[in-house]
PDB file as gemmi writes it, atoms N, CA and C in Angstrom:
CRYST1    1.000    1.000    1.000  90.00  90.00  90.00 P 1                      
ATOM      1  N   UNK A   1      -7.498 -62.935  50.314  1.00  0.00           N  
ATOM      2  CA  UNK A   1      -7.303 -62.236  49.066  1.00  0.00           C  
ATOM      3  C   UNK A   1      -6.617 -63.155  48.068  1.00  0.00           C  
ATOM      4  N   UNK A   2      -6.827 -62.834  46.732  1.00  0.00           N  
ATOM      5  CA  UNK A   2      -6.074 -64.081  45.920  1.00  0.00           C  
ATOM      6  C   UNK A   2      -5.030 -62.901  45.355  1.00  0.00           C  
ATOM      7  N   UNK A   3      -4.133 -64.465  45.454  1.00  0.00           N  
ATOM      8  CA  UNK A   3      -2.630 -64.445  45.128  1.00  0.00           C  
ATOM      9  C   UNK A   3      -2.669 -64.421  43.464  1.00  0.00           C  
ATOM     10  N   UNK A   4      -2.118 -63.232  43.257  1.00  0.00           N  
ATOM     11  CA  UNK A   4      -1.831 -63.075  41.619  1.00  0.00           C  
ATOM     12  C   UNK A   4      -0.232 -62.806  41.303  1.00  0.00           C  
ATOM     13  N   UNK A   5      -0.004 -63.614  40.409  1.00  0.00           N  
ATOM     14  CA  UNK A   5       1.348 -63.497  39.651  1.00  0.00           C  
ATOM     15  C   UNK A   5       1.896 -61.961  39.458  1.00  0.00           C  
ATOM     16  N   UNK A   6       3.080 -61.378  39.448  1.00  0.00           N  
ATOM     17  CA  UNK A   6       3.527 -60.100  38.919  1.00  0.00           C  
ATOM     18  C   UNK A   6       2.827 -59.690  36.922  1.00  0.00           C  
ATOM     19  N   UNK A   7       2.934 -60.969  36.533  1.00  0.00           N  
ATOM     20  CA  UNK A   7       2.764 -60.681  35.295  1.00  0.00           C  
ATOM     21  C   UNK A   7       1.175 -60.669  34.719  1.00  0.00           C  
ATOM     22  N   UNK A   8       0.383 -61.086  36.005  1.00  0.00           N  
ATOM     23  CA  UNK A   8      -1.313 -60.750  36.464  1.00  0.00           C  
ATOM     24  C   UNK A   8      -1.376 -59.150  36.710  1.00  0.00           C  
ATOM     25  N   UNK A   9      -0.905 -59.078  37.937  1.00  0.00           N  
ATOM     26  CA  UNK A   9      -1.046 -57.643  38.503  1.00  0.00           C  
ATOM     27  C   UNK A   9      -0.642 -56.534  37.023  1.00  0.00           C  
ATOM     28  N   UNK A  10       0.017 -56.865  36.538  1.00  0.00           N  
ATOM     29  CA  UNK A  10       0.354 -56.036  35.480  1.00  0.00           C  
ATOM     30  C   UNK A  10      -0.073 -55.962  34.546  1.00  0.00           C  
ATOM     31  N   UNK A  11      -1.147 -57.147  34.057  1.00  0.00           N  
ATOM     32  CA  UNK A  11      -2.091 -57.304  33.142  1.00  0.00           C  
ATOM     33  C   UNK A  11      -3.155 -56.371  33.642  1.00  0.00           C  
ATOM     34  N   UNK A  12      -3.596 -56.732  34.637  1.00  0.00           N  
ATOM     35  CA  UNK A  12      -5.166 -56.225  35.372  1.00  0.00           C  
ATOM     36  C   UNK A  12      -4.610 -54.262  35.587  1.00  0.00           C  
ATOM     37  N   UNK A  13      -3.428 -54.443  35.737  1.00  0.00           N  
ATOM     38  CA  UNK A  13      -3.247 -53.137  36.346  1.00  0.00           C  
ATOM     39  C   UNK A  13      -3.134 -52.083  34.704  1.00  0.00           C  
ATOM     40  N   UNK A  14      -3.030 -52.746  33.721  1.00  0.00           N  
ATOM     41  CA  UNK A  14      -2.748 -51.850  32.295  1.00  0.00           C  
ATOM     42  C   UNK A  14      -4.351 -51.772  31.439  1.00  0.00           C  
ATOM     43  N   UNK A  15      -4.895 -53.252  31.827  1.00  0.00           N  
ATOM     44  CA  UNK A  15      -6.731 -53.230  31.612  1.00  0.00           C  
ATOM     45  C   UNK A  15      -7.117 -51.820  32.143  1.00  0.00           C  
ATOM     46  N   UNK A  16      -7.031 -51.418  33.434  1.00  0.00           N  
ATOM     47  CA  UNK A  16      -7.493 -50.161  34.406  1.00  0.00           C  
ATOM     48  C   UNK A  16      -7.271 -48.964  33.721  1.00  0.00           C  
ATOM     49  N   UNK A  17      -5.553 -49.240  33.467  1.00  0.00           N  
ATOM     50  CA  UNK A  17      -5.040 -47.954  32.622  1.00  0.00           C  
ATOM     51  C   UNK A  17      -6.138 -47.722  31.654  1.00  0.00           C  
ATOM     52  N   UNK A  18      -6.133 -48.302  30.858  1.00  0.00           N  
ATOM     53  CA  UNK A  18      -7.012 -48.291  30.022  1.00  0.00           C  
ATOM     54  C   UNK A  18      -8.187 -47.622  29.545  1.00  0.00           C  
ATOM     55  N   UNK A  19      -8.963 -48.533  30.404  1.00  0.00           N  
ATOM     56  CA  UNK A  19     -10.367 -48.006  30.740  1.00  0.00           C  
ATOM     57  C   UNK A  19     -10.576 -46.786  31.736  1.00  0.00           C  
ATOM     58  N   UNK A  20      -9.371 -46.700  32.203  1.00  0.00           N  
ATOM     59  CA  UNK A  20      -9.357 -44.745  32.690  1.00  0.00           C  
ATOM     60  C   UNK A  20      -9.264 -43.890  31.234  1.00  0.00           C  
ATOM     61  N   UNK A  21      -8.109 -44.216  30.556  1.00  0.00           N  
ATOM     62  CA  UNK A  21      -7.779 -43.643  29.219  1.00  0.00           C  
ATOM     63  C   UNK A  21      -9.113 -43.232  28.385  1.00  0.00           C  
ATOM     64  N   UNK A  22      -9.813 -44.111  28.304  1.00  0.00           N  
ATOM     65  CA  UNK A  22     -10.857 -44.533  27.541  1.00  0.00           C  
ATOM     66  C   UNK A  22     -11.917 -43.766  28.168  1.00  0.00           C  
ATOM     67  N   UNK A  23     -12.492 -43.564  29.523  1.00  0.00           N  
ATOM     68  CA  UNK A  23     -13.293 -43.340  30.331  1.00  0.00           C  
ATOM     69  C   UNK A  23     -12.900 -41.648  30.465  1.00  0.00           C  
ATOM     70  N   UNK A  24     -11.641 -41.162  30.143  1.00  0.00           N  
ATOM     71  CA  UNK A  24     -11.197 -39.980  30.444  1.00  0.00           C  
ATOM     72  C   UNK A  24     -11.565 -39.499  28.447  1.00  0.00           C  
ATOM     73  N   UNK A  25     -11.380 -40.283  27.942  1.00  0.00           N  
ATOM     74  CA  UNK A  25     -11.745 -39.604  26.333  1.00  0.00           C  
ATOM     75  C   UNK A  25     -12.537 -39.301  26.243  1.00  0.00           C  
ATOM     76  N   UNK A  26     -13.460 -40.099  26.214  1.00  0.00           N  
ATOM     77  CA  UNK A  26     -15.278 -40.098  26.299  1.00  0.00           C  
ATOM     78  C   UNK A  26     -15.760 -38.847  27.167  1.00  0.00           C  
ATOM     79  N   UNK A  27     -15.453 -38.686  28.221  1.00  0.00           N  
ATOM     80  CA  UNK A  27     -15.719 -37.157  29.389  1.00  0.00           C  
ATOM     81  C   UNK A  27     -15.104 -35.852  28.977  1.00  0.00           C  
ATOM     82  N   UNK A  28     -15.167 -35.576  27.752  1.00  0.00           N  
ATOM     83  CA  UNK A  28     -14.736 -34.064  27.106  1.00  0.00           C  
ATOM     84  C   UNK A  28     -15.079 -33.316  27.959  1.00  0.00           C  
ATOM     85  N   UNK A  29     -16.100 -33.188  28.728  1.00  0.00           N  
ATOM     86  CA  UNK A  29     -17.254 -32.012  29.417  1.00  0.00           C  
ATOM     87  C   UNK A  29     -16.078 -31.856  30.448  1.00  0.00           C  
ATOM     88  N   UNK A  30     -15.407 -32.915  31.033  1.00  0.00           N  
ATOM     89  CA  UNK A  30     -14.726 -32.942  32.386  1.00  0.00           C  
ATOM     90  C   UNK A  30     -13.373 -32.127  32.172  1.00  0.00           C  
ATOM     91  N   UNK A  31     -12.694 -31.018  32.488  1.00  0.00           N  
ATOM     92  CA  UNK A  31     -11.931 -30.159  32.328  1.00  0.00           C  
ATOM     93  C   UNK A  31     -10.652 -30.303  33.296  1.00  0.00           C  
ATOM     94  N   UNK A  32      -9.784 -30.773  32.614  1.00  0.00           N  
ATOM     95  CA  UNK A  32      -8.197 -30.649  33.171  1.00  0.00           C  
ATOM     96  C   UNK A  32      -8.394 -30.016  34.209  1.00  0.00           C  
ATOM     97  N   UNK A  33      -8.579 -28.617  34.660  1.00  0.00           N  
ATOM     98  CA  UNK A  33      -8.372 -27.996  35.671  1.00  0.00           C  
ATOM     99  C   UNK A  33      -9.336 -28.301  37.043  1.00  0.00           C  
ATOM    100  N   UNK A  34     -10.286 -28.786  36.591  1.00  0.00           N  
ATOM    101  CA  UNK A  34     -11.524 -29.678  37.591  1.00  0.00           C  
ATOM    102  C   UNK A  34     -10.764 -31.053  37.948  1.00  0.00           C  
ATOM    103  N   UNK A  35     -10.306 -31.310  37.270  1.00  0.00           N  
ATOM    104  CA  UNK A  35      -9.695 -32.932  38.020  1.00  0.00           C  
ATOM    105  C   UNK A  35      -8.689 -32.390  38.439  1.00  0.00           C  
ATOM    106  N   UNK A  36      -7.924 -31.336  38.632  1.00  0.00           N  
ATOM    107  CA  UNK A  36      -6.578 -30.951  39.096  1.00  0.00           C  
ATOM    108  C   UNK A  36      -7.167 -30.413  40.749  1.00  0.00           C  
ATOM    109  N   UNK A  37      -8.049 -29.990  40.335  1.00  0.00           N  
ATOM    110  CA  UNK A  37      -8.817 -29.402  41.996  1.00  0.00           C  
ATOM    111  C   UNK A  37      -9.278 -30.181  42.330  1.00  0.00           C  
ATOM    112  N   UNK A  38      -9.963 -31.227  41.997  1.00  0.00           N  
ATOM    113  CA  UNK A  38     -10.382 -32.188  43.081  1.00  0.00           C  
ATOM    114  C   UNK A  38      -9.754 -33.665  43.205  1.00  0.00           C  
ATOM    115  N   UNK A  39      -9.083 -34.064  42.475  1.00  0.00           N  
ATOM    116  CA  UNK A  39      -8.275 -34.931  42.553  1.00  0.00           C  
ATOM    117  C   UNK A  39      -6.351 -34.887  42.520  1.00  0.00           C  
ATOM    118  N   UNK A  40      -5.945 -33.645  42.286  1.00  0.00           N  
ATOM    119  CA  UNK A  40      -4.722 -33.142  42.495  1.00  0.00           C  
ATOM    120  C   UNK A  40      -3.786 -34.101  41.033  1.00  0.00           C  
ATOM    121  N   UNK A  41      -4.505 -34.515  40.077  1.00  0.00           N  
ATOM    122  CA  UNK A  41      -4.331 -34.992  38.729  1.00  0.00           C  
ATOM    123  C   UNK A  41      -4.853 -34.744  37.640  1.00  0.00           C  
ATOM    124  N   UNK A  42      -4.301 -34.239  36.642  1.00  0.00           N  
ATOM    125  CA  UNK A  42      -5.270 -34.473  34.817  1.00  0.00           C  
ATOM    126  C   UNK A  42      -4.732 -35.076  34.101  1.00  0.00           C  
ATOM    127  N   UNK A  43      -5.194 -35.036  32.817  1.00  0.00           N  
ATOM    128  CA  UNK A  43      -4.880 -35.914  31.808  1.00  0.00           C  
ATOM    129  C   UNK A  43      -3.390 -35.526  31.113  1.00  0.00           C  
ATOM    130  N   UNK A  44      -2.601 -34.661  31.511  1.00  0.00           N  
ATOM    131  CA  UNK A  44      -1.856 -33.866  31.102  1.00  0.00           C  
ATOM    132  C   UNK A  44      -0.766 -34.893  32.495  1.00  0.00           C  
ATOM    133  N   UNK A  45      -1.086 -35.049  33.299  1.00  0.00           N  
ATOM    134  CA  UNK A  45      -0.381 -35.399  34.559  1.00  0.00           C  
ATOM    135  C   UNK A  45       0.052 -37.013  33.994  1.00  0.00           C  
ATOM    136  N   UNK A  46      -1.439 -37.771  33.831  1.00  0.00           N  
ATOM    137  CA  UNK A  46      -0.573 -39.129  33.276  1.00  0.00           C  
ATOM    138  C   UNK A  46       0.169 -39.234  31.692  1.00  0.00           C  
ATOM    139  N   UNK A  47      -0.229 -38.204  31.059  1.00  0.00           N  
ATOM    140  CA  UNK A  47       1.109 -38.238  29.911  1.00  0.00           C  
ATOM    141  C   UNK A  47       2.225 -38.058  30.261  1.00  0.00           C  
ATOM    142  N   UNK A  48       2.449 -37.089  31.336  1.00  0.00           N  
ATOM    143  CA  UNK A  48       3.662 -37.188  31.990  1.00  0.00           C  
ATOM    144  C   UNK A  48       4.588 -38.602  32.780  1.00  0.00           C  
ATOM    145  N   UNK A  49       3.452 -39.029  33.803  1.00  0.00           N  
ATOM    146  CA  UNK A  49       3.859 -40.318  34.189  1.00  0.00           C  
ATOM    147  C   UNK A  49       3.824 -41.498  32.950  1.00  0.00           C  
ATOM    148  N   UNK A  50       2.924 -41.688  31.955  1.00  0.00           N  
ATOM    149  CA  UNK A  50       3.291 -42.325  30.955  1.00  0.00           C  
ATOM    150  C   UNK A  50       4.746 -42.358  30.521  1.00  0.00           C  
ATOM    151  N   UNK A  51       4.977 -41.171  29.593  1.00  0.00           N  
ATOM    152  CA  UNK A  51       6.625 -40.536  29.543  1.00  0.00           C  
ATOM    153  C   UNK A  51       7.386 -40.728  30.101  1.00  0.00           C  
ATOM    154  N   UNK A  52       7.270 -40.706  31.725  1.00  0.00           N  
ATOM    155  CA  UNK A  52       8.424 -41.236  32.938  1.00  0.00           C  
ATOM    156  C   UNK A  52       8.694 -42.398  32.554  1.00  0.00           C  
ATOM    157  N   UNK A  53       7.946 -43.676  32.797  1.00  0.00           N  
ATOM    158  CA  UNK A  53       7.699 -44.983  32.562  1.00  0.00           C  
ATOM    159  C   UNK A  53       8.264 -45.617  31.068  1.00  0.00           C  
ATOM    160  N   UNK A  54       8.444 -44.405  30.110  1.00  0.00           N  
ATOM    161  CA  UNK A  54       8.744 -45.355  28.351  1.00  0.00           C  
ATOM    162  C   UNK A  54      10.211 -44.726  29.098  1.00  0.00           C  
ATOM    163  N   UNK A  55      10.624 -43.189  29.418  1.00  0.00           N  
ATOM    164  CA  UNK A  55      12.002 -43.508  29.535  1.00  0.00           C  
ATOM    165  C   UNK A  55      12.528 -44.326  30.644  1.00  0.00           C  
ATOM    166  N   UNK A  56      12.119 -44.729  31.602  1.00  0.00           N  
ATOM    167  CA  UNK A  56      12.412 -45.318  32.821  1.00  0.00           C  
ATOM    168  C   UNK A  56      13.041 -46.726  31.704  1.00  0.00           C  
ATOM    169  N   UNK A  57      12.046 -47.257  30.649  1.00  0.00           N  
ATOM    170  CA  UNK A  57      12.944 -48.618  30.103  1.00  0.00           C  
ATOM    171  C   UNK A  57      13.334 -48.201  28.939  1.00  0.00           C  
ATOM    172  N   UNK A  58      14.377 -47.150  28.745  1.00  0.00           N  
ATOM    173  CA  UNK A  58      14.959 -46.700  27.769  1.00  0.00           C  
ATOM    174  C   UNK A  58      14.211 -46.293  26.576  1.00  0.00           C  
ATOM    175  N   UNK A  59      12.847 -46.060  26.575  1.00  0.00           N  
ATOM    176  CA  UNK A  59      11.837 -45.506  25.576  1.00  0.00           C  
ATOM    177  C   UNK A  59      11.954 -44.455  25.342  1.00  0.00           C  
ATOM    178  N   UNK A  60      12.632 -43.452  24.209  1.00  0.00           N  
ATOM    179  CA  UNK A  60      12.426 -42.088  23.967  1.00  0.00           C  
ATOM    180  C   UNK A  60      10.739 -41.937  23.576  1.00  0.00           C  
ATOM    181  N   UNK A  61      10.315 -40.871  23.751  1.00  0.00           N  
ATOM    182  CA  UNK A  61       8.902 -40.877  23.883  1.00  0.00           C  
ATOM    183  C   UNK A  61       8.574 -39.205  24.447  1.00  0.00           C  
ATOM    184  N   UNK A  62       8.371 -38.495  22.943  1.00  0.00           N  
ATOM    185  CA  UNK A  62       8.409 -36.898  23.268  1.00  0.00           C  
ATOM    186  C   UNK A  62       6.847 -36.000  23.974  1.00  0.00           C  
ATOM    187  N   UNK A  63       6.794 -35.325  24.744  1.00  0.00           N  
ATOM    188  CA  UNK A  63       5.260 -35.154  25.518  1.00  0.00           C  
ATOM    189  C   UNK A  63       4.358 -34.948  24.690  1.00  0.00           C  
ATOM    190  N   UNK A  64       4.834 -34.906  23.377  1.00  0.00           N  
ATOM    191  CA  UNK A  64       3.413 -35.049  22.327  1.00  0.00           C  
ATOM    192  C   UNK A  64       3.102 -35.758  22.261  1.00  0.00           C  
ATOM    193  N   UNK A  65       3.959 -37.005  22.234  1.00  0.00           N  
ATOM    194  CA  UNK A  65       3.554 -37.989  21.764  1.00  0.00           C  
ATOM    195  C   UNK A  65       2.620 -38.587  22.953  1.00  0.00           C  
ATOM    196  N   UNK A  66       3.346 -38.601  23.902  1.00  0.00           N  
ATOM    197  CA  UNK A  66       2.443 -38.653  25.418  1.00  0.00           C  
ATOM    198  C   UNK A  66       1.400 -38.569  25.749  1.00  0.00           C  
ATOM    199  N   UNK A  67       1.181 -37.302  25.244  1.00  0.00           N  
ATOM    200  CA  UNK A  67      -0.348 -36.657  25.333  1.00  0.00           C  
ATOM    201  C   UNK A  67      -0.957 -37.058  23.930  1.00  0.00           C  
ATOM    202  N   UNK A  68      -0.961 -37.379  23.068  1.00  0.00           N  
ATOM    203  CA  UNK A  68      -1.417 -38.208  21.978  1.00  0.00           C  
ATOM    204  C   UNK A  68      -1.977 -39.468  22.559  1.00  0.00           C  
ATOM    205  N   UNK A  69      -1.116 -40.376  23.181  1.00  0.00           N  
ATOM    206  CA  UNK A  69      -1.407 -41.587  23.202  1.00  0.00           C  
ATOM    207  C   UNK A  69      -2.501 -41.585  24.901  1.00  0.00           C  
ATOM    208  N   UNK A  70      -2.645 -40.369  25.312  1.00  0.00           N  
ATOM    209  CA  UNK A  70      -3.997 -40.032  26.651  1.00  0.00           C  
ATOM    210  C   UNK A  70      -4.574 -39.586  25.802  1.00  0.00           C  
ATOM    211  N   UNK A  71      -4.804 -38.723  25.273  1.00  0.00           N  
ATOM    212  CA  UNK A  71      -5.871 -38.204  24.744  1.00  0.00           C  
ATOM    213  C   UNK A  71      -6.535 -38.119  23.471  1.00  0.00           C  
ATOM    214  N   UNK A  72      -5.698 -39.442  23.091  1.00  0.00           N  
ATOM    215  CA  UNK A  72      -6.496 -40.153  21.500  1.00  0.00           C  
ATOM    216  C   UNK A  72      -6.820 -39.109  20.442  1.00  0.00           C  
ATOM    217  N   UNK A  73      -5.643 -38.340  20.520  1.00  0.00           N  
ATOM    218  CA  UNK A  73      -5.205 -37.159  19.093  1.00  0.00           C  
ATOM    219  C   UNK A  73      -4.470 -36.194  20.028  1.00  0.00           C  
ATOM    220  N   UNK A  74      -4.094 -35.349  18.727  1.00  0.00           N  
ATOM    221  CA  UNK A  74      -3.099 -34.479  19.360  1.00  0.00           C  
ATOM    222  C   UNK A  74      -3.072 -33.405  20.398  1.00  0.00           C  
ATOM    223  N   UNK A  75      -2.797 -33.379  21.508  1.00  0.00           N  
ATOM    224  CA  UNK A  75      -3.110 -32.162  22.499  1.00  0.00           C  
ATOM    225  C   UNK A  75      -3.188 -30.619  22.389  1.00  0.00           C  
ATOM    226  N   UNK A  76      -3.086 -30.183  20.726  1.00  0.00           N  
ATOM    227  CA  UNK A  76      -3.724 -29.002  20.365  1.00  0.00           C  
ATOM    228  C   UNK A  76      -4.989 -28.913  20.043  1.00  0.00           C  
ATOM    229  N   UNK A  77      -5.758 -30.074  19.242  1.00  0.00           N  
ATOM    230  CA  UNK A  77      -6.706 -30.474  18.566  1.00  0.00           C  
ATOM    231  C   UNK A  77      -7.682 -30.815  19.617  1.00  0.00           C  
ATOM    232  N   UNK A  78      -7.085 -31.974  20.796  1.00  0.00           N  
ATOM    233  CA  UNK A  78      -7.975 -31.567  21.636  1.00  0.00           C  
ATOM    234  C   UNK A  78      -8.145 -30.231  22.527  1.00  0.00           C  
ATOM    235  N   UNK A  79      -7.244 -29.602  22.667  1.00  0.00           N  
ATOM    236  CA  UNK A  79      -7.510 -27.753  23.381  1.00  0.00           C  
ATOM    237  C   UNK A  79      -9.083 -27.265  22.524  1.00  0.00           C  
ATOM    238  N   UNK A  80      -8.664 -27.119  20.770  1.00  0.00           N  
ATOM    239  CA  UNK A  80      -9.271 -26.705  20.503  1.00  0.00           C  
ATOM    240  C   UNK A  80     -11.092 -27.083  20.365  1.00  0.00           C  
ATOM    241  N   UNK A  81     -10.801 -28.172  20.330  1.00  0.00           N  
ATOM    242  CA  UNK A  81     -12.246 -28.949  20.548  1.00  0.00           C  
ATOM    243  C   UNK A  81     -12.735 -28.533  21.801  1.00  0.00           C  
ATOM    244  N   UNK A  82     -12.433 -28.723  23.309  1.00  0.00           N  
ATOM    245  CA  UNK A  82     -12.710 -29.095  23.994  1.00  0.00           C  
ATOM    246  C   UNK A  82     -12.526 -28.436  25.242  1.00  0.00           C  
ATOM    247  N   UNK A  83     -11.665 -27.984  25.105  1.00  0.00           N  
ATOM    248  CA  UNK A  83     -11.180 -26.934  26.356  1.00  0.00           C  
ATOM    249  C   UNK A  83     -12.122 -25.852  26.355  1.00  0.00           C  
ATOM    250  N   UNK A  84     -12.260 -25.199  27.882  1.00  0.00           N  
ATOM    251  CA  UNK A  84     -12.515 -23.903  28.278  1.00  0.00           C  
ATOM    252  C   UNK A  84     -11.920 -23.238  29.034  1.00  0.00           C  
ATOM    253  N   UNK A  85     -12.541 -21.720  29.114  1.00  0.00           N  
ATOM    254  CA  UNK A  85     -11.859 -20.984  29.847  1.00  0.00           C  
ATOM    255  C   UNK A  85     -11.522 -21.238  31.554  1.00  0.00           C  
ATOM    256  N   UNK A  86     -10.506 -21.277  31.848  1.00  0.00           N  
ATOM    257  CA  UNK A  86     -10.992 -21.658  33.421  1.00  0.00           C  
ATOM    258  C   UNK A  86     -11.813 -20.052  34.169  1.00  0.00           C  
ATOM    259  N   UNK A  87     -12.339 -20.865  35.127  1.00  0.00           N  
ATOM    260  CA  UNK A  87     -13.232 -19.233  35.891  1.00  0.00           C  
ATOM    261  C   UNK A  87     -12.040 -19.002  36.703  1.00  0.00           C  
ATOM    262  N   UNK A  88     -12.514 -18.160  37.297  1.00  0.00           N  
ATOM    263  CA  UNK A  88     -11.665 -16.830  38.464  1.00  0.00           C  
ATOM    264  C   UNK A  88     -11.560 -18.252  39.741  1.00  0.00           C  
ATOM    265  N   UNK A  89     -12.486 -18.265  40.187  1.00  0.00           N  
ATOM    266  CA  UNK A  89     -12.860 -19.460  40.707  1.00  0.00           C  
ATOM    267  C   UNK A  89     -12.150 -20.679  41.119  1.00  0.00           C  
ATOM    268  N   UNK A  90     -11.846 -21.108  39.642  1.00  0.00           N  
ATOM    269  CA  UNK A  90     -11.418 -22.531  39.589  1.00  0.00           C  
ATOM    270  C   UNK A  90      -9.993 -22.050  39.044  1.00  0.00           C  
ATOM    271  N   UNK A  91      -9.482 -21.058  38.735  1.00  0.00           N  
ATOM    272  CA  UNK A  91      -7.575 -20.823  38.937  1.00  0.00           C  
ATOM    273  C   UNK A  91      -7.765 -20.532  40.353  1.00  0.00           C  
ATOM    274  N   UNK A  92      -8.432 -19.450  40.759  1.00  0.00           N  
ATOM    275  CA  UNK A  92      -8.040 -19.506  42.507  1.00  0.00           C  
ATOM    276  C   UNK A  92      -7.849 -20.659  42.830  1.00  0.00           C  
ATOM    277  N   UNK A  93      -8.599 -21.737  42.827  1.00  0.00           N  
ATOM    278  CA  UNK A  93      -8.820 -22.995  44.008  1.00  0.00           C  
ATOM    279  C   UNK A  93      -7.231 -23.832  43.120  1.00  0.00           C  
ATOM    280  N   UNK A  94      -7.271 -23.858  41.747  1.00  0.00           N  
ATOM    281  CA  UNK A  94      -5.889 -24.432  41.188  1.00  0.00           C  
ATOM    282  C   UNK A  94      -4.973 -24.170  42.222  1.00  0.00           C  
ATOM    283  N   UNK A  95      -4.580 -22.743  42.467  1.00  0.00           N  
ATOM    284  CA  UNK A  95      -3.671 -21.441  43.085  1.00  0.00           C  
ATOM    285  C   UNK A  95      -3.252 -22.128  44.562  1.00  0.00           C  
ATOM    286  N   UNK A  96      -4.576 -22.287  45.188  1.00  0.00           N  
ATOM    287  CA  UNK A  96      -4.169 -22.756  46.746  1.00  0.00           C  
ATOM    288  C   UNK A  96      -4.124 -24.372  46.733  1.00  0.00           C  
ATOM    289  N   UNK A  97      -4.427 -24.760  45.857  1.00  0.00           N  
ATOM    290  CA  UNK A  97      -3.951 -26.215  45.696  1.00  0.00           C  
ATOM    291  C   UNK A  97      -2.842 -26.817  45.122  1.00  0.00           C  
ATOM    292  N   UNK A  98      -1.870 -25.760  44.339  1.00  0.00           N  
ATOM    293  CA  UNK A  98      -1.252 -26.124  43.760  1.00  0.00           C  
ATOM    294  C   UNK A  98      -0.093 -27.426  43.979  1.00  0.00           C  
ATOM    295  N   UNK A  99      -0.164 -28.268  43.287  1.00  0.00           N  
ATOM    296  CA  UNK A  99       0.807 -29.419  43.859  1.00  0.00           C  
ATOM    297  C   UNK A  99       2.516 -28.607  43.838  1.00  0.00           C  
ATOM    298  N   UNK A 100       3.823 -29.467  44.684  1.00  0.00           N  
ATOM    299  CA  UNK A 100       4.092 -28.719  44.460  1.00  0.00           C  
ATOM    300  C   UNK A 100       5.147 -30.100  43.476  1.00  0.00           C  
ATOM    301  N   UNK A 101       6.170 -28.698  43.028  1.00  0.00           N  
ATOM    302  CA  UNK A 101       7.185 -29.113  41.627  1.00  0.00           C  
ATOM    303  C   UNK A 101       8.086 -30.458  42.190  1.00  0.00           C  
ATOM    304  N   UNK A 102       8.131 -31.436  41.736  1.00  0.00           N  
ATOM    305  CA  UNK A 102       9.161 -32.544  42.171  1.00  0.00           C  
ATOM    306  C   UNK A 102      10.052 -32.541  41.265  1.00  0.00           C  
TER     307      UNK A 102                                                      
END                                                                             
């Protein structure tokens, strides 16, 4: 395997960020609560870990802003664009999947 510098890994590893960011904008159709059931994450989840990470190095950084900088405008604007209703269905399966609170 090749040996990469810390300040590599962290390059290659924020490229990824990225192109998830990017790859998650573009997929409107794909619904917060569908990636929460099958992957136990949404886009709502890495604004959060984003947020962790600006205050972790003393970054104030409010969850709007958070979710602004995932979801490339403001997280009402995208609700209203883009969001749907969840089914009976897909809150049940949320329900028994629920992660739990850390």
């Amino acid at each position: 395997m090749t040996t990469l510098s810390e300040e590599k890994k962290r390059d290659l590893e924020a490229a990824a960020f990225r192109r998830l960011i990017d790859h998650l904008r573009a997929r409107t159709d794909v619904q917060n609560i569908d990636m929460m059931n099958l992957a136990g994450f949404c886009r709502n989840c890495l604004s959060n870990w984003y947020r962790d990470a600006a205050e972790a190095e003393g970054i104030a950084l409010s969850k709007e802003e958070s979710r602004e900088i995932v979801y490339g405008m403001p997280y009402a604007e995208w609700r209203e664009k883009y969001q749907t209703e969840a089914s009976a269905e897909q809150k049940a399966a949320f329900e028994a999947n629920r992660p739990e609170e850390s």
